[in-house]
XYZ file of C-alpha atoms in Angstrom:
735
model
C -8.607 36.666 25.270
C -12.016 36.322 23.592
C -11.880 39.972 22.548
C -8.454 39.401 21.000
C -9.694 36.362 19.043
C -12.733 38.235 17.678
C -10.547 41.190 16.688
C -8.115 38.839 14.936
C -10.921 37.111 12.969
C -12.421 40.463 11.962
C -9.034 41.704 10.813
C -8.374 38.545 8.692
C -11.816 38.763 7.098
C -11.250 42.398 6.202
C -7.847 41.589 4.713
C -9.306 38.679 2.698
C -12.032 40.928 1.266
C -9.426 43.497 0.280
C -7.268 40.800 -1.369
C -10.285 39.411 -3.268
C -11.145 42.889 -4.546
C -7.562 43.302 -5.574
C -7.578 39.963 -7.408
C -10.878 40.591 -9.224
C -10.011 44.203 -10.129
C -13.674 45.082 -10.557
C -14.814 46.265 -12.987
C -13.056 43.834 -15.335
C -11.214 45.720 -18.102
C -9.608 44.306 -21.242
C -6.858 46.387 -22.807
C -5.969 45.809 -26.441
C -3.219 47.318 -28.566
C -4.230 47.910 -32.174
C -1.715 48.792 -34.888
C -3.820 51.298 -36.822
C -1.397 51.283 -39.760
C -1.648 47.507 -40.040
C -5.445 47.715 -39.744
C -5.643 50.337 -42.485
C -3.376 48.283 -44.759
C -5.574 45.246 -44.201
C -8.725 47.162 -45.078
C -7.113 48.500 -48.262
C -5.949 44.990 -49.191
C -9.459 43.600 -48.807
C -10.869 46.519 -50.790
C -8.507 45.989 -53.735
C -8.996 42.207 -53.767
C -12.743 41.893 -53.055
C -14.291 44.925 -54.756
C -16.526 43.855 -57.679
C -15.230 40.323 -57.313
C -17.977 38.903 -59.553
C -16.745 40.960 -62.502
C -16.302 39.722 -65.138
C -19.176 37.252 -65.009
C -17.253 34.905 -67.286
C -14.610 32.176 -67.087
C -11.175 33.813 -66.756
C -8.055 32.013 -68.012
C -7.169 29.064 -65.715
C -10.601 29.105 -64.086
C -11.458 26.817 -66.992
C -8.890 24.361 -65.577
C -9.609 24.550 -61.840
C -13.350 24.775 -62.397
C -13.452 21.247 -63.794
C -12.044 19.891 -60.540
C -14.480 21.970 -58.491
C -17.366 20.437 -60.443
C -15.991 16.950 -59.828
C -15.753 17.746 -56.122
C -19.359 18.850 -56.028
C -20.352 15.524 -57.584
C -17.941 13.486 -55.388
C -16.205 12.122 -58.505
C -12.606 10.955 -58.186
C -9.911 12.814 -60.155
C -6.144 13.203 -60.395
C -4.412 16.551 -60.939
C -0.736 16.090 -61.718
C -0.042 19.803 -61.158
C -1.078 19.994 -57.517
C -2.160 18.074 -54.398
C -5.586 17.959 -52.787
C -5.828 20.890 -50.357
C -5.942 23.645 -52.975
C -8.844 22.017 -54.780
C -10.652 21.475 -51.483
C -10.340 25.189 -50.637
C -11.800 26.209 -54.007
C -14.516 23.570 -53.667
C -15.408 24.881 -50.206
C -16.070 28.324 -51.653
C -18.232 26.772 -54.351
C -20.111 24.711 -51.765
C -20.835 27.767 -49.614
C -22.239 29.485 -52.696
C -24.565 26.606 -53.472
C -22.749 25.466 -56.626
C -23.901 21.994 -57.704
C -21.144 21.322 -60.245
C -23.427 21.571 -63.265
C -21.448 23.910 -65.490
C -19.438 23.122 -68.606
C -15.890 24.440 -68.177
C -15.121 24.147 -71.872
C -13.786 27.560 -72.896
C -12.329 30.790 -71.540
C -14.839 33.625 -71.707
C -17.935 31.449 -71.288
C -20.616 33.340 -69.340
C -21.563 32.041 -65.919
C -25.308 31.419 -65.550
C -27.222 33.275 -62.857
C -27.406 30.055 -60.825
C -23.625 30.119 -60.257
C -22.364 32.337 -57.427
C -19.224 33.744 -59.053
C -18.397 35.705 -55.901
C -18.202 32.580 -53.756
C -16.080 30.736 -56.348
C -13.464 33.495 -56.149
C -13.834 34.334 -52.459
C -11.083 32.277 -50.801
C -8.277 33.163 -53.262
C -9.217 36.840 -52.837
C -9.200 36.614 -49.040
C -5.816 34.852 -49.114
C -4.445 37.500 -51.453
C -5.635 40.260 -49.131
C -4.136 38.609 -46.050
C -0.718 38.446 -47.745
C -0.364 42.212 -47.207
C -0.625 42.285 -43.371
C 1.346 39.031 -43.063
C 4.144 40.600 -45.139
C 4.092 43.546 -42.732
C 4.486 41.187 -39.778
C 7.360 39.282 -41.408
C 9.403 42.487 -41.749
C 8.741 43.406 -38.123
C 9.774 39.928 -36.935
C 13.010 40.247 -38.923
C 13.830 43.161 -36.626
C 13.135 46.068 -38.961
C 11.028 49.116 -38.191
C 7.313 49.536 -38.755
C 8.163 52.139 -41.414
C 9.971 49.469 -43.442
C 7.074 47.095 -42.846
C 4.731 49.772 -44.189
C 6.875 50.188 -47.295
C 6.974 46.458 -47.985
C 3.213 46.193 -47.494
C 2.584 49.042 -49.925
C 4.650 47.246 -52.572
C 2.534 44.122 -52.036
C -0.691 46.128 -51.893
C -0.188 47.974 -55.186
C 1.314 45.165 -57.266
C -1.126 44.769 -60.151
C -0.111 41.175 -60.866
C -0.714 40.070 -57.285
C -4.137 41.742 -57.331
C -5.167 40.076 -60.604
C -4.027 36.633 -59.479
C -5.966 37.033 -56.218
C -9.276 38.014 -57.774
C -10.016 34.788 -59.623
C -10.447 31.102 -58.881
C -6.705 30.405 -58.923
C -4.288 29.047 -56.319
C -1.163 31.235 -56.385
C -2.484 33.671 -53.753
C -3.359 30.724 -51.499
C 0.096 29.147 -51.628
C 1.775 32.571 -51.177
C -0.243 33.177 -48.008
C 0.674 29.819 -46.480
C 4.368 30.291 -47.337
C 4.472 33.736 -45.746
C 2.422 32.567 -42.774
C 4.861 29.701 -42.194
C 7.814 32.117 -42.146
C 6.053 34.687 -39.958
C 4.980 32.153 -37.325
C 8.434 30.565 -37.254
C 10.124 33.956 -36.790
C 7.595 34.774 -34.068
C 8.548 31.522 -32.335
C 12.255 32.245 -32.726
C 11.939 35.764 -31.296
C 9.614 34.835 -28.418
C 11.079 34.571 -24.900
C 11.985 31.008 -23.967
C 9.700 31.290 -20.938
C 6.635 32.192 -23.023
C 3.888 29.550 -22.599
C 2.566 30.058 -26.142
C 5.967 29.940 -27.833
C 5.589 26.454 -29.267
C 2.077 27.276 -30.470
C 3.737 29.555 -33.019
C 6.027 26.728 -34.121
C 3.027 24.405 -34.424
C 1.289 26.987 -36.616
C 4.443 27.189 -38.729
C 4.468 23.436 -39.324
C 0.756 23.542 -40.130
C 1.276 26.350 -42.654
C 4.143 24.444 -44.281
C 1.912 21.417 -44.740
C -0.844 23.616 -46.151
C 1.554 25.243 -48.645
C 2.697 21.841 -49.902
C -0.909 20.643 -49.904
C -1.885 23.456 -52.275
C 1.046 23.266 -54.704
C 4.116 21.050 -54.665
C 6.283 24.132 -55.219
C 5.626 24.841 -51.539
C 8.092 22.091 -50.656
C 11.006 24.366 -51.624
C 9.879 27.070 -49.188
C 9.419 24.363 -46.569
C 13.015 23.219 -47.096
C 14.158 26.840 -46.771
C 12.350 27.186 -43.446
C 13.791 23.881 -42.212
C 17.251 25.093 -43.226
C 16.840 28.379 -41.324
C 15.464 26.511 -38.309
C 18.401 24.097 -38.429
C 20.881 26.988 -38.306
C 19.077 28.531 -35.352
C 18.935 25.185 -33.565
C 22.632 24.548 -34.154
C 23.521 27.871 -32.526
C 21.338 27.149 -29.516
C 21.824 23.405 -29.207
C 24.226 23.727 -26.296
C 21.610 25.565 -24.237
C 18.576 23.522 -25.336
C 16.945 20.667 -23.480
C 16.152 17.351 -25.126
C 12.443 18.167 -24.958
C 13.078 21.430 -26.846
C 14.756 19.560 -29.710
C 11.969 16.984 -29.773
C 9.294 19.699 -29.892
C 11.015 21.373 -32.831
C 11.262 18.075 -34.663
C 7.621 17.205 -34.031
C 6.328 20.617 -35.113
C 8.462 20.936 -38.261
C 8.611 17.308 -39.431
C 5.928 15.106 -37.909
C 3.040 17.596 -37.979
C 3.485 18.589 -41.669
C 3.611 14.935 -42.726
C 0.543 13.974 -40.702
C -1.430 16.936 -41.986
C -0.403 16.230 -45.571
C -1.731 12.698 -45.186
C -4.871 14.116 -43.574
C -5.576 16.351 -46.587
C -5.608 13.262 -48.775
C -7.683 11.295 -46.289
C -10.396 13.931 -46.601
C -9.862 14.114 -50.360
C -10.249 10.371 -50.908
C -13.153 10.144 -48.463
C -15.089 12.802 -50.355
C -14.309 11.552 -53.867
C -15.735 8.041 -53.748
C -17.411 7.868 -57.149
C -16.017 6.639 -60.427
C -15.140 9.212 -63.074
C -13.087 10.028 -66.175
C -9.723 9.726 -64.392
C -10.249 6.160 -63.212
C -8.154 4.788 -66.048
C -5.063 6.377 -64.526
C -5.372 4.135 -61.487
C -4.850 0.440 -60.884
C -7.773 -1.964 -61.228
C -7.798 -2.430 -57.443
C -8.192 1.309 -56.927
C -10.904 1.522 -59.589
C -12.831 -1.326 -58.022
C -12.957 0.590 -54.721
C -14.938 3.436 -56.343
C -18.693 3.505 -56.797
C -19.655 2.784 -60.394
C -17.234 2.246 -63.265
C -15.063 -0.826 -62.897
C -16.672 -1.744 -59.573
C -19.931 -2.448 -61.411
C -18.089 -4.928 -63.605
C -15.906 -6.552 -60.971
C -18.525 -6.808 -58.218
C -18.915 -10.443 -57.240
C -15.995 -11.744 -59.319
C -13.969 -14.665 -57.947
C -10.911 -13.491 -56.075
C -8.499 -16.358 -56.787
C -7.487 -17.211 -60.357
C -7.882 -20.951 -60.956
C -7.196 -23.356 -63.808
C -10.128 -22.842 -66.174
C -10.596 -19.159 -65.191
C -11.628 -16.790 -67.962
C -9.703 -13.516 -67.530
C -8.858 -10.220 -69.156
C -5.258 -9.067 -68.611
C -4.576 -5.347 -68.359
C -1.039 -4.051 -68.830
C 0.271 -2.137 -65.806
C 2.160 0.177 -68.187
C -0.836 1.201 -70.282
C -1.052 4.746 -68.956
C -2.778 7.057 -69.320
C -4.837 4.941 -71.755
C -5.443 1.386 -70.526
C -5.095 -1.589 -72.835
C -5.753 -5.320 -72.524
C -4.020 -8.395 -73.949
C -5.925 -9.093 -77.171
C -5.985 -11.334 -80.210
C -8.135 -11.529 -83.331
C -8.465 -13.505 -86.565
C -5.711 -11.723 -88.445
C -2.158 -12.921 -89.007
C 1.166 -11.149 -89.092
C 2.252 -10.310 -92.673
C 4.519 -12.907 -94.250
C 7.085 -10.167 -94.860
C 7.306 -6.702 -93.301
C 8.075 -3.489 -95.184
C 11.670 -3.693 -93.953
C 12.071 -7.035 -95.717
C 12.139 -9.135 -92.537
C 9.964 -12.214 -92.407
C 7.470 -13.206 -89.718
C 5.894 -16.434 -88.489
C 2.617 -15.476 -90.223
C 0.825 -16.642 -87.089
C -2.161 -14.948 -85.424
C -1.600 -11.423 -84.130
C -1.462 -10.728 -80.393
C -1.782 -7.059 -79.422
C -2.835 -4.752 -76.609
C -6.238 -3.217 -77.335
C -7.424 0.013 -75.597
C -11.127 -0.904 -75.533
C -13.305 -3.468 -73.802
C -13.824 -6.297 -76.276
C -14.803 -9.950 -76.247
C -11.456 -10.736 -77.907
C -9.703 -9.642 -74.703
C -10.755 -12.855 -72.911
C -8.226 -15.614 -72.235
C -8.595 -18.951 -70.455
C -5.978 -20.046 -67.906
C -5.297 -23.699 -68.804
C -3.483 -26.453 -66.949
C -0.867 -27.887 -69.415
C -1.339 -31.365 -67.910
C -5.074 -31.495 -68.560
C -7.238 -31.051 -71.624
C -10.289 -29.463 -69.970
C -10.933 -25.707 -70.126
C -13.453 -25.475 -67.288
C -12.880 -24.868 -63.596
C -12.862 -27.995 -61.512
C -14.731 -28.627 -58.293
C -13.285 -27.456 -56.048
C -11.336 -24.829 -58.070
C -7.556 -25.344 -58.102
C -5.919 -21.967 -57.569
C -2.935 -20.832 -59.651
C 0.050 -19.873 -57.505
C 3.348 -18.064 -57.921
C 5.734 -20.224 -59.947
C 3.050 -22.381 -61.596
C 3.288 -23.211 -65.309
C 0.187 -22.331 -67.342
C -1.093 -21.958 -70.889
C -3.228 -19.025 -72.016
C -5.965 -20.074 -74.425
C -7.724 -17.354 -76.441
C -11.439 -17.749 -75.816
C -12.815 -16.602 -79.187
C -10.218 -17.990 -81.643
C -8.995 -21.064 -79.695
C -5.305 -20.167 -80.126
C -2.642 -20.562 -77.443
C -0.493 -17.601 -76.468
C 2.882 -18.382 -78.006
C 6.356 -16.938 -78.424
C 9.470 -18.117 -80.271
C 12.812 -17.006 -81.652
C 11.294 -14.748 -84.324
C 11.830 -10.982 -84.227
C 8.839 -8.877 -83.200
C 7.378 -6.706 -85.996
C 8.220 -3.225 -84.591
C 10.817 -4.206 -81.963
C 13.266 -6.575 -83.713
C 15.402 -6.870 -80.556
C 12.492 -8.684 -78.875
C 10.597 -11.886 -79.655
C 7.338 -12.054 -81.526
C 4.225 -13.026 -79.527
C 1.475 -14.796 -81.423
C -1.558 -17.031 -81.284
C -0.037 -20.356 -82.333
C -1.070 -21.862 -85.685
C 0.495 -25.147 -86.757
C 1.515 -24.591 -90.403
C 3.546 -27.833 -90.351
C 6.759 -25.926 -91.136
C 9.009 -27.228 -88.349
C 7.929 -24.453 -85.972
C 6.647 -26.280 -82.870
C 4.411 -24.663 -80.276
C 6.146 -22.903 -77.413
C 3.170 -21.916 -75.326
C 4.147 -22.532 -71.718
C 4.317 -19.523 -69.349
C 5.429 -19.302 -65.737
C 3.389 -17.090 -63.386
C 5.574 -14.694 -61.409
C 3.533 -12.735 -58.814
C 5.627 -9.589 -58.429
C 3.872 -8.143 -55.364
C 3.638 -11.467 -53.517
C 3.874 -11.671 -49.751
C 4.826 -15.372 -49.728
C 6.417 -17.833 -52.154
C 3.145 -19.764 -52.409
C 1.127 -16.619 -53.105
C -2.151 -17.221 -54.975
C -2.740 -15.258 -58.192
C -5.553 -12.843 -57.238
C -7.977 -10.842 -59.340
C -7.131 -7.113 -59.448
C -4.742 -7.309 -56.476
C -1.868 -9.311 -58.010
C 0.644 -7.897 -60.477
C 2.159 -10.780 -62.437
C 4.954 -11.332 -64.913
C 4.377 -14.046 -67.500
C 7.764 -15.644 -68.193
C 8.114 -17.717 -71.376
C 9.391 -21.129 -70.255
C 11.387 -21.962 -73.415
C 13.262 -18.662 -73.756
C 12.935 -16.999 -70.309
C 11.559 -13.906 -72.061
C 8.852 -11.850 -70.348
C 5.550 -10.854 -71.931
C 5.482 -7.063 -72.124
C 3.933 -4.046 -73.797
C 6.532 -2.464 -76.083
C 4.816 0.939 -76.245
C 4.897 1.002 -80.075
C 1.833 1.050 -82.311
C 1.476 -1.470 -85.111
C 0.899 -0.288 -88.722
C -2.422 -0.517 -90.544
C -2.137 -4.287 -90.914
C -2.220 -4.440 -87.087
C -5.140 -1.967 -86.903
C -2.928 0.559 -85.087
C -3.134 -1.473 -81.895
C -0.229 -1.643 -79.421
C 2.575 -4.143 -79.988
C 3.068 -6.955 -77.453
C 6.472 -8.682 -77.371
C 8.492 -11.104 -75.257
C 11.779 -9.685 -74.053
C 14.607 -11.086 -71.978
C 14.115 -10.141 -68.344
C 16.620 -7.657 -67.015
C 17.291 -6.852 -63.390
C 14.736 -4.522 -61.869
C 11.004 -4.095 -62.063
C 9.278 -2.508 -65.054
C 5.556 -1.812 -65.203
C 5.568 -2.708 -68.915
C 6.313 -6.321 -67.900
C 3.451 -6.777 -65.431
C -0.210 -7.605 -65.995
C -3.290 -7.541 -63.801
C -6.402 -9.675 -64.038
C -9.202 -7.133 -64.287
C -12.313 -9.122 -65.266
C -12.628 -12.705 -64.130
C -15.126 -15.539 -64.210
C -14.933 -19.254 -63.528
C -15.438 -21.049 -66.835
C -17.936 -23.914 -66.952
C -18.175 -24.722 -70.686
C -15.946 -26.987 -72.752
C -17.570 -26.468 -76.167
C -16.621 -23.421 -78.247
C -20.183 -22.183 -78.842
C -21.141 -22.548 -75.194
C -17.928 -20.840 -74.159
C -18.538 -17.842 -76.424
C -21.972 -17.390 -74.901
C -20.537 -17.769 -71.431
C -18.103 -14.886 -71.953
C -21.054 -12.498 -71.602
C -22.387 -14.016 -68.355
C -19.999 -13.569 -65.398
C -20.513 -15.591 -62.254
C -21.276 -13.786 -58.999
C -19.343 -14.665 -55.862
C -19.366 -11.985 -53.194
C -15.790 -10.964 -52.384
C -14.751 -7.908 -50.392
C -12.030 -6.299 -52.503
C -11.678 -2.924 -50.765
C -8.126 -1.651 -50.477
C -6.794 0.274 -47.484
C -6.459 4.044 -47.302
C -2.659 3.755 -47.202
C -2.625 1.725 -50.427
C -4.825 4.328 -52.115
C -2.766 7.204 -50.681
C 0.535 5.797 -51.936
C -0.895 5.035 -55.363
C -2.289 8.558 -55.711
C 1.117 10.030 -54.760
C 2.866 7.870 -57.326
C 0.393 8.718 -60.088
C 0.607 12.437 -59.375
C 4.380 12.329 -59.658
C 4.627 10.052 -62.703
C 1.512 10.531 -64.813
C 1.866 13.723 -66.811
C -0.721 15.259 -69.071
C 0.288 16.290 -72.571
C 2.280 19.508 -72.303
C 1.709 21.475 -75.491
C 3.124 24.901 -76.264
C 0.848 27.710 -75.094
C 0.538 31.182 -76.586
C 1.294 32.803 -73.243
C 3.977 30.413 -71.997
C 7.257 32.112 -71.127
C 10.726 31.572 -69.708
C 11.974 32.544 -66.226
C 14.272 35.200 -67.676
C 11.285 36.884 -69.325
C 9.618 37.163 -65.924
C 12.469 39.186 -64.461
C 12.668 41.539 -67.440
C 8.860 41.835 -67.735
C 8.966 40.751 -71.361
C 5.712 38.855 -71.052
C 2.118 39.245 -69.949
C -1.021 37.095 -70.046
C -4.377 38.230 -71.419
C -6.755 36.751 -68.840
C -10.026 38.050 -70.228
C -11.270 40.163 -73.147
C -14.806 41.444 -73.502
C -16.272 40.047 -76.743
C -17.515 43.416 -78.030
C -15.657 46.177 -76.146
C -12.082 46.968 -75.166
C -12.632 45.978 -71.530
C -9.946 43.420 -70.649
C -7.868 41.997 -67.823
C -4.147 41.207 -68.058
C -1.611 39.675 -65.737
C 0.949 42.493 -65.812
C 3.073 43.468 -62.864
C 3.597 46.990 -61.595
C 6.613 48.023 -63.706
C 8.013 50.357 -61.050
C 7.794 47.957 -58.097
C 9.136 45.078 -60.228
C 12.079 47.233 -61.267
C 12.755 48.157 -57.637
C 12.597 44.453 -56.732
C 15.260 43.575 -59.308
C 17.502 46.426 -58.155
C 17.130 45.343 -54.534
C 18.152 41.795 -55.379
C 21.240 43.042 -57.210
C 22.082 45.521 -54.429
C 21.870 42.865 -51.724
C 24.257 40.556 -53.562
C 26.749 43.367 -54.196
C 26.551 44.590 -50.612
C 26.871 41.055 -49.208
C 29.948 40.463 -51.376
C 31.594 43.670 -50.119
C 30.746 42.874 -46.500
C 32.125 39.336 -46.753
C 35.374 40.426 -48.409
C 35.988 43.162 -45.853
C 35.052 40.945 -42.891
C 37.514 38.397 -44.260
C 40.167 41.065 -43.837
C 39.007 41.806 -40.291
C 37.041 44.963 -41.152
C 33.545 45.133 -39.709
C 31.513 47.826 -41.462
C 28.409 47.249 -39.321
C 27.920 46.061 -35.734
C 27.494 42.350 -35.136
C 23.789 42.764 -34.367
C 23.226 44.580 -37.666
C 25.254 41.923 -39.490
C 23.113 39.149 -38.005
C 19.999 41.039 -39.077
C 21.414 41.481 -42.608
C 22.201 37.769 -42.823
C 18.722 36.836 -41.588
C 17.221 39.129 -44.231
C 19.190 37.295 -46.906
C 18.242 33.875 -45.582
C 14.530 34.653 -45.608
C 14.048 37.054 -48.529
C 16.888 36.223 -50.938
C 16.587 32.560 -50.015
C 12.828 32.731 -50.550
C 13.346 34.220 -54.003
C 15.927 31.599 -54.935
C 13.907 28.536 -53.879
C 10.807 29.831 -55.665
C 12.587 30.887 -58.862
C 15.600 28.682 -59.583
C 13.659 25.358 -59.803
C 11.680 26.724 -62.761
C 14.918 27.296 -64.668
C 15.432 23.530 -64.804
C 11.823 22.510 -65.462
C 10.962 21.093 -68.860
C 7.316 22.174 -68.988
C 5.163 25.091 -70.089
C 5.712 27.959 -67.650
C 3.682 31.099 -67.133
C 4.205 34.493 -65.580
C 2.127 33.642 -62.498
C 4.732 31.028 -61.513
C 7.019 33.956 -60.621
C 4.665 35.572 -58.081
C 5.736 33.574 -54.974
C 9.365 34.542 -55.634
C 8.445 38.168 -56.341
C 6.785 38.591 -52.956
C 10.129 38.016 -51.224
C 11.780 40.733 -53.312
C 9.125 43.238 -52.263
C 9.940 42.439 -48.636
C 13.659 42.710 -49.381
C 13.313 46.136 -51.016
C 11.949 47.933 -47.956
C 14.207 46.166 -45.446
C 17.356 46.784 -47.484
C 16.469 50.469 -47.738
C 16.316 50.714 -43.952
C 19.654 48.931 -43.657
C 21.257 51.447 -45.995
C 19.616 54.358 -44.206
C 20.722 53.197 -40.757
C 24.160 51.689 -41.343
C 25.572 52.992 -44.638
C 24.668 56.687 -44.515
C 26.131 58.661 -41.646
C 25.211 62.216 -42.683
C 21.714 63.564 -42.096
C 21.738 65.183 -45.539
C 22.316 61.852 -47.255
C 19.601 60.253 -45.174
C 17.112 62.996 -46.065
C 17.921 62.508 -49.740
C 17.379 58.759 -49.399
C 14.034 59.318 -47.663
C 12.973 61.718 -50.395
C 13.956 59.201 -53.076
C 12.018 56.459 -51.278
C 8.913 58.654 -51.136
C 9.311 59.475 -54.826
C 9.590 55.790 -55.712
C 6.462 54.968 -53.687
C 4.630 57.766 -55.494
C 5.734 56.276 -58.822
C 4.535 52.847 -57.659
C 1.128 54.302 -56.823
C 0.973 56.164 -60.156
C 1.950 53.035 -62.102
C -0.707 51.054 -60.226
C -3.310 53.664 -61.136
C -2.304 53.656 -64.813
C -2.661 49.883 -65.108
C -5.850 49.625 -63.034
C -8.067 49.324 -66.154
C -6.121 46.196 -67.117
C -6.210 44.927 -63.526
C -9.919 45.279 -62.793
C -11.283 45.286 -66.358
C -12.796 48.746 -65.979
C -13.085 51.469 -67.017
C -13.013 50.560 -70.688
C -10.156 52.228 -72.575
C -9.928 53.353 -76.161
C -7.553 51.759 -78.643
C -5.130 54.695 -78.296
C -5.174 54.485 -74.502
C -4.478 50.769 -74.634
C -1.666 51.330 -77.086
C -0.147 53.857 -74.674
C -0.088 51.202 -71.942
C 1.944 48.849 -74.110
C 5.242 49.740 -72.443
C 6.967 46.687 -73.896
C 6.661 45.658 -77.533
C 6.415 42.034 -76.441
C 3.238 42.664 -74.430
C 0.125 41.248 -76.032
C -2.543 43.902 -75.398
C -5.656 43.416 -77.516
C -8.228 45.978 -78.615
C -11.083 46.522 -81.052
C -10.606 49.331 -83.574
C -13.759 51.382 -84.140
């Protein structure tokens, strides 16, 4: 028995050792599969995008625009860019930071030389890397759509040798960044969709897709259209599978494609607003509360001001509608003309205007109509929503008044004046009701900076507002202030905010004038929450537009398709070396033909399938439909919105849409080769034509390389030979 037990233990030990060896598989070996074609394409993409990246050592086209924001980032100065959200600027600023850029460069003109202290390579690094990565990601998208690696190679070559995509990637611009995130979002979603349902990393791909969507929108708002396309495709896939899906599967899809992008979008702005905490030139676009939260600027003026407006308070009132230039309720010792040029008469009382500069004549005193004193009592009596007040002009001692007299430039509204008693049967009507628009309770106190108020004229129920019209020379070209009947709805032109505030202590005029220059100091914490700042920034970005003047190189969407336009990005001041945004004419022509061919083929397929004729198997039809959803849909959502935009447009706006046509071209060729041509002879002819077209693409790329990379320098005759369209603006020096 003992012998049997020992033998059994020895046998188990031996078996355990064998099983451990089997589990460890010593030596440990890692096997990796490398797509050499994809690797080679990636290396070529990085070579074309990063070679001589610091050339030219000068500001190129829109670098003069984005560079200003990079400098502000380096100095932590707040700014607003109405053309794009925060993430794109943060990516460019990161490259500048890694290169040691301190923000001290004047971005005042295209062609200005960068000093040796500025690392041009690092400024342009991230857009170039993103542009290079677009090539392998495009390859992967075609593979995930179910097409062969040969088609993926063809699509990647079209992306690789597109001169316009190369040019846009090699400078401090954002189109290559947003293109990468759009394509990455589609690739990762398709990878999720094609992955086995049992795969443990399947939802990681969907999470990456949602992250990429948020990043695309965070770089440029045009990314939202590609995001909607992806959500639409995902919705169709979910609808087909919804009968077989669990509740948790639906929830995971919703979280990854809706919740994650929103949270990340908010996060981009959290970082943005945390970094930019100093006052700067764009402060005037924001509310006084926002400005007061920044270091310097308005915060230096408002620090220590009383929070609650009281009877006797001395205040300046800023119009909420005075954007982008702020203006304050103002009066001065000048009267309205007795008769205007139109022949209408006026009250000839003191002018009340909105003045766009800080001035002592912007100060008003909030007076209690039942008392004669102009100083704050002890304790101060706060003014609340619904209270009746008078506004007394501090420097001229006139009450803010309105009456049934037509305003000078807006005859449909009432005149607003500083009341003067001319003893002509025109009594004072100077009572105003305080209406706190953003109140949280009916007894809300009127607060400095935080409260937006309407001042309602008691006698006529008209509301004090900024008309938006400038007065003539007799009004010193200041903005007209009127009183207008209140209509339903909220208008920013009707609301005012107390910006500067002090508690008045003087009753005499001379003492009061001296007091206007000596604010009291009462420590009040007036910081606003991140969510308030976030929402205000979103609103300003969507509503505040910079002046949109006609540009020499602006163009229309139709001109992009027909290649009627180009953009001269850089011209050497003394030689013919130059860089232009010009697409590869051959690949752009193929892209247009592919788009037309897909629509024609889809129309034929649909008509014949309607009659019960299936020209291709169901699997091939599903693949064809998916190709249209992704590539044709991608072109549509990135092109059609520009048709309806009333703003200056440029050729580079077309590049995100163009990328989808390059993908379509190669995939559609494979579809025709596999499903439309049945004879080997026809297929060999098609392959030969495809090789010939690729050779022409490569030749066209080579011909336009001097205009893509800025070297070698060409003669005037050589440049003239490259002017394939008469509308192209190619410049040269005659010698």
